[in-house]
Amino acid sequence: MENDMKKWGFILVFGLIVSLFGSVSKAQGVWKSLTEVSYKISEDQFGELYVPVFSDNIKKLEGKEVEADGYIIPFEGMFKPEHIILSSLPLAECFFCGSGGPETVMEVMLTNPIKYTSKRVKVRGKLTLNAKDPEKLMYILKDARLILE
């Protein structure tokens, strides 16, 4: 009887661990896919610029609803509760502040405004790819909503 309880306890703990890592993997899965980008050099009226070339895996995600978790990048005096920049990396490592590349950040257009937090958040929305407008990030999540704070 005691061995059966230990066995079921182990199975329960193992199941919880697999479930936890599965949900973490799904949340971070979109970021992993978004790293499959390369760049070509182009020019505009201001000079040379790098234009993203999206992999087929990334192109398959365009227009689809995806979940992304990460950190809100606080641009001083520019934080808009309905339009945020989300980084897959903590602030010290993000694209704007540290060592991450442009594939580690996305613009998020929220349907409902949110309050700034330094904690990790999760959003869900439709992914748009941007290779044309250098004023915008290459990944934009539209009609997004906060699903975890």
PDB file of C-alpha atoms in Angstrom:
ATOM      1  CA  MET A   1       0.000   0.000   0.000  1.00  0.00           C
ATOM      2  CA  GLU A   2       2.812   2.402   0.941  1.00  0.00           C
ATOM      3  CA  ASN A   3       4.685   1.591  -2.289  1.00  0.00           C
ATOM      4  CA  ASP A   4       1.516   2.284  -4.302  1.00  0.00           C
ATOM      5  CA  MET A   5       1.165   5.696  -2.631  1.00  0.00           C
ATOM      6  CA  LYS A   6       4.812   6.514  -3.378  1.00  0.00           C
ATOM      7  CA  LYS A   7       4.357   5.395  -6.990  1.00  0.00           C
ATOM      8  CA  TRP A   8       1.230   7.553  -7.442  1.00  0.00           C
ATOM      9  CA  GLY A   9       2.946  10.460  -5.701  1.00  0.00           C
ATOM     10  CA  PHE A  10       5.868  10.169  -8.121  1.00  0.00           C
ATOM     11  CA  ILE A  11       3.516   9.983 -11.116  1.00  0.00           C
ATOM     12  CA  LEU A  12       1.626  13.053  -9.882  1.00  0.00           C
ATOM     13  CA  VAL A  13       4.812  15.091  -9.340  1.00  0.00           C
ATOM     14  CA  PHE A  14       6.220  13.947 -12.700  1.00  0.00           C
ATOM     15  CA  GLY A  15       2.952  14.920 -14.410  1.00  0.00           C
ATOM     16  CA  LEU A  16       3.017  18.368 -12.811  1.00  0.00           C
ATOM     17  CA  ILE A  17       6.620  18.923 -13.921  1.00  0.00           C
ATOM     18  CA  VAL A  18       5.845  17.861 -17.500  1.00  0.00           C
ATOM     19  CA  SER A  19       2.760  20.091 -17.497  1.00  0.00           C
ATOM     20  CA  LEU A  20       4.728  23.068 -16.158  1.00  0.00           C
ATOM     21  CA  PHE A  21       7.527  22.707 -18.709  1.00  0.00           C
ATOM     22  CA  GLY A  22       4.986  22.155 -21.476  1.00  0.00           C
ATOM     23  CA  SER A  23       3.237  25.449 -20.712  1.00  0.00           C
ATOM     24  CA  VAL A  24       6.557  27.309 -20.411  1.00  0.00           C
ATOM     25  CA  SER A  25       7.650  25.809 -23.708  1.00  0.00           C
ATOM     26  CA  LYS A  26       4.433  26.895 -25.462  1.00  0.00           C
ATOM     27  CA  ALA A  27       4.706  30.448 -24.149  1.00  0.00           C
ATOM     28  CA  GLN A  28       8.343  30.741 -25.176  1.00  0.00           C
ATOM     29  CA  GLY A  29       7.744  28.739 -28.352  1.00  0.00           C
ATOM     30  CA  VAL A  30       6.685  31.770 -30.374  1.00  0.00           C
ATOM     31  CA  TRP A  31       9.898  33.589 -29.441  1.00  0.00           C
ATOM     32  CA  LYS A  32      11.941  30.575 -30.520  1.00  0.00           C
ATOM     33  CA  SER A  33      10.180  30.555 -33.897  1.00  0.00           C
ATOM     34  CA  LEU A  34      10.696  34.306 -34.291  1.00  0.00           C
ATOM     35  CA  THR A  35      14.477  33.889 -34.122  1.00  0.00           C
ATOM     36  CA  GLU A  36      14.388  32.255 -37.570  1.00  0.00           C
ATOM     37  CA  VAL A  37      14.949  35.561 -39.328  1.00  0.00           C
ATOM     38  CA  SER A  38      17.803  36.802 -41.473  1.00  0.00           C
ATOM     39  CA  TYR A  39      18.487  40.233 -42.951  1.00  0.00           C
ATOM     40  CA  LYS A  40      19.337  41.712 -46.310  1.00  0.00           C
ATOM     41  CA  ILE A  41      20.864  45.118 -46.815  1.00  0.00           C
ATOM     42  CA  SER A  42      18.713  47.641 -48.620  1.00  0.00           C
ATOM     43  CA  GLU A  43      18.671  51.416 -49.027  1.00  0.00           C
ATOM     44  CA  ASP A  44      16.187  54.193 -48.589  1.00  0.00           C
ATOM     45  CA  GLN A  45      16.490  57.996 -48.874  1.00  0.00           C
ATOM     46  CA  PHE A  46      18.415  58.074 -45.577  1.00  0.00           C
ATOM     47  CA  GLY A  47      20.953  55.376 -46.434  1.00  0.00           C
ATOM     48  CA  GLU A  48      21.551  51.713 -45.750  1.00  0.00           C
ATOM     49  CA  LEU A  49      19.141  49.640 -43.679  1.00  0.00           C
ATOM     50  CA  TYR A  50      18.689  46.011 -42.744  1.00  0.00           C
ATOM     51  CA  VAL A  51      15.440  44.462 -43.966  1.00  0.00           C
ATOM     52  CA  PRO A  52      14.181  41.286 -42.270  1.00  0.00           C
ATOM     53  CA  VAL A  53      13.762  38.127 -44.333  1.00  0.00           C
ATOM     54  CA  PHE A  54      11.316  35.875 -42.511  1.00  0.00           C
ATOM     55  CA  SER A  55      11.622  32.080 -42.548  1.00  0.00           C
ATOM     56  CA  ASP A  56       8.747  29.930 -43.804  1.00  0.00           C
ATOM     57  CA  ASN A  57       7.975  28.979 -40.169  1.00  0.00           C
ATOM     58  CA  ILE A  58       7.568  32.650 -39.269  1.00  0.00           C
ATOM     59  CA  LYS A  59       5.449  33.343 -42.360  1.00  0.00           C
ATOM     60  CA  LYS A  60       3.091  30.526 -41.297  1.00  0.00           C
ATOM     61  CA  LEU A  61       2.422  32.427 -38.055  1.00  0.00           C
ATOM     62  CA  GLU A  62       1.394  35.675 -39.768  1.00  0.00           C
ATOM     63  CA  GLY A  63      -2.251  36.495 -39.151  1.00  0.00           C
ATOM     64  CA  LYS A  64      -2.544  33.721 -36.580  1.00  0.00           C
ATOM     65  CA  GLU A  65      -3.295  34.234 -32.922  1.00  0.00           C
ATOM     66  CA  VAL A  66      -0.174  33.623 -30.847  1.00  0.00           C
ATOM     67  CA  GLU A  67       0.835  33.976 -27.215  1.00  0.00           C
ATOM     68  CA  ALA A  68       3.989  35.777 -26.184  1.00  0.00           C
ATOM     69  CA  ASP A  69       5.355  36.265 -22.716  1.00  0.00           C
ATOM     70  CA  GLY A  70       7.953  38.762 -21.702  1.00  0.00           C
ATOM     71  CA  TYR A  71       8.711  42.105 -20.130  1.00  0.00           C
ATOM     72  CA  ILE A  72       7.281  45.518 -20.898  1.00  0.00           C
ATOM     73  CA  ILE A  73      10.026  47.916 -21.999  1.00  0.00           C
ATOM     74  CA  PRO A  74       9.489  51.197 -20.143  1.00  0.00           C
ATOM     75  CA  PHE A  75      10.258  54.093 -22.460  1.00  0.00           C
ATOM     76  CA  GLU A  76      10.321  57.060 -20.112  1.00  0.00           C
ATOM     77  CA  GLY A  77       7.519  59.492 -20.881  1.00  0.00           C
ATOM     78  CA  MET A  78       6.411  57.306 -23.790  1.00  0.00           C
ATOM     79  CA  PHE A  79       4.591  54.413 -22.099  1.00  0.00           C
ATOM     80  CA  LYS A  80       1.161  54.038 -23.660  1.00  0.00           C
ATOM     81  CA  PRO A  81      -1.020  51.518 -21.821  1.00  0.00           C
ATOM     82  CA  GLU A  82      -2.580  50.289 -25.081  1.00  0.00           C
ATOM     83  CA  HIS A  83       0.618  50.165 -27.180  1.00  0.00           C
ATOM     84  CA  ILE A  84       3.600  48.514 -25.523  1.00  0.00           C
ATOM     85  CA  ILE A  85       6.944  47.052 -26.488  1.00  0.00           C
ATOM     86  CA  LEU A  86       7.345  43.506 -25.192  1.00  0.00           C
ATOM     87  CA  SER A  87      10.776  41.891 -24.816  1.00  0.00           C
ATOM     88  CA  SER A  88      11.371  38.176 -24.481  1.00  0.00           C
ATOM     89  CA  LEU A  89      14.386  39.060 -22.330  1.00  0.00           C
ATOM     90  CA  PRO A  90      14.639  40.912 -19.024  1.00  0.00           C
ATOM     91  CA  LEU A  91      15.382  44.620 -19.312  1.00  0.00           C
ATOM     92  CA  ALA A  92      19.155  44.323 -18.849  1.00  0.00           C
ATOM     93  CA  GLU A  93      19.358  41.963 -21.836  1.00  0.00           C
ATOM     94  CA  CYS A  94      16.689  43.411 -24.125  1.00  0.00           C
ATOM     95  CA  PHE A  95      17.350  44.696 -27.638  1.00  0.00           C
ATOM     96  CA  PHE A  96      17.203  48.351 -26.625  1.00  0.00           C
ATOM     97  CA  CYS A  97      19.235  48.038 -23.432  1.00  0.00           C
ATOM     98  CA  GLY A  98      21.510  45.050 -23.709  1.00  0.00           C
ATOM     99  CA  SER A  99      22.531  42.128 -25.847  1.00  0.00           C
ATOM    100  CA  GLY A 100      19.329  40.883 -27.497  1.00  0.00           C
ATOM    101  CA  GLY A 101      18.608  41.263 -31.197  1.00  0.00           C
ATOM    102  CA  PRO A 102      15.599  42.849 -32.927  1.00  0.00           C
ATOM    103  CA  GLU A 103      13.895  39.432 -33.026  1.00  0.00           C
ATOM    104  CA  THR A 104      13.553  39.528 -29.220  1.00  0.00           C
ATOM    105  CA  VAL A 105      11.062  42.430 -29.146  1.00  0.00           C
ATOM    106  CA  MET A 106       7.592  43.092 -30.545  1.00  0.00           C
ATOM    107  CA  GLU A 107       5.068  45.899 -30.587  1.00  0.00           C
ATOM    108  CA  VAL A 108       1.816  44.956 -28.898  1.00  0.00           C
ATOM    109  CA  MET A 109      -1.418  46.803 -29.696  1.00  0.00           C
ATOM    110  CA  LEU A 110      -3.776  46.013 -26.827  1.00  0.00           C
ATOM    111  CA  THR A 111      -7.566  46.094 -26.974  1.00  0.00           C
ATOM    112  CA  ASN A 112      -7.636  47.197 -23.302  1.00  0.00           C
ATOM    113  CA  PRO A 113      -5.003  49.403 -21.672  1.00  0.00           C
ATOM    114  CA  ILE A 114      -2.771  47.832 -19.027  1.00  0.00           C
ATOM    115  CA  LYS A 115      -0.687  49.201 -16.174  1.00  0.00           C
ATOM    116  CA  TYR A 116       3.072  49.073 -16.377  1.00  0.00           C
ATOM    117  CA  THR A 117       4.704  46.282 -14.413  1.00  0.00           C
ATOM    118  CA  SER A 118       8.283  45.080 -14.200  1.00  0.00           C
ATOM    119  CA  LYS A 119       7.022  41.492 -13.829  1.00  0.00           C
ATOM    120  CA  ARG A 120       6.746  39.056 -16.718  1.00  0.00           C
ATOM    121  CA  VAL A 121       3.410  39.291 -18.579  1.00  0.00           C
ATOM    122  CA  LYS A 122       1.728  37.165 -21.230  1.00  0.00           C
ATOM    123  CA  VAL A 123      -0.346  38.513 -24.117  1.00  0.00           C
ATOM    124  CA  ARG A 124      -2.333  36.927 -26.929  1.00  0.00           C
ATOM    125  CA  GLY A 125      -3.053  38.533 -30.292  1.00  0.00           C
ATOM    126  CA  LYS A 126      -2.701  38.308 -34.076  1.00  0.00           C
ATOM    127  CA  LEU A 127       0.856  38.386 -35.352  1.00  0.00           C
ATOM    128  CA  THR A 128       1.734  40.826 -38.138  1.00  0.00           C
ATOM    129  CA  LEU A 129       5.115  40.760 -39.849  1.00  0.00           C
ATOM    130  CA  ASN A 130       6.708  44.068 -40.842  1.00  0.00           C
ATOM    131  CA  ALA A 131       9.527  44.188 -43.387  1.00  0.00           C
ATOM    132  CA  LYS A 132       8.615  47.555 -44.941  1.00  0.00           C
ATOM    133  CA  ASP A 133       8.162  50.254 -42.284  1.00  0.00           C
ATOM    134  CA  PRO A 134      11.477  51.070 -40.543  1.00  0.00           C
ATOM    135  CA  GLU A 135       9.561  53.175 -37.998  1.00  0.00           C
ATOM    136  CA  LYS A 136       7.939  50.017 -36.600  1.00  0.00           C
ATOM    137  CA  LEU A 137       9.317  46.803 -35.157  1.00  0.00           C
ATOM    138  CA  MET A 138       9.345  43.740 -37.388  1.00  0.00           C
ATOM    139  CA  TYR A 139       6.892  41.846 -35.146  1.00  0.00           C
ATOM    140  CA  ILE A 140       3.567  43.430 -34.218  1.00  0.00           C
ATOM    141  CA  LEU A 141       0.844  41.781 -32.177  1.00  0.00           C
ATOM    142  CA  LYS A 142      -2.567  43.329 -32.957  1.00  0.00           C
ATOM    143  CA  ASP A 143      -5.901  43.070 -31.131  1.00  0.00           C
ATOM    144  CA  ALA A 144      -3.928  41.717 -28.194  1.00  0.00           C
ATOM    145  CA  ARG A 145      -5.114  41.148 -24.672  1.00  0.00           C
ATOM    146  CA  LEU A 146      -3.339  40.512 -21.428  1.00  0.00           C
ATOM    147  CA  ILE A 147      -3.803  36.908 -20.315  1.00  0.00           C
ATOM    148  CA  LEU A 148      -1.300  36.710 -17.454  1.00  0.00           C
ATOM    149  CA  GLU A 149       0.219  39.316 -15.198  1.00  0.00           C
TER     150      GLU A 149
END
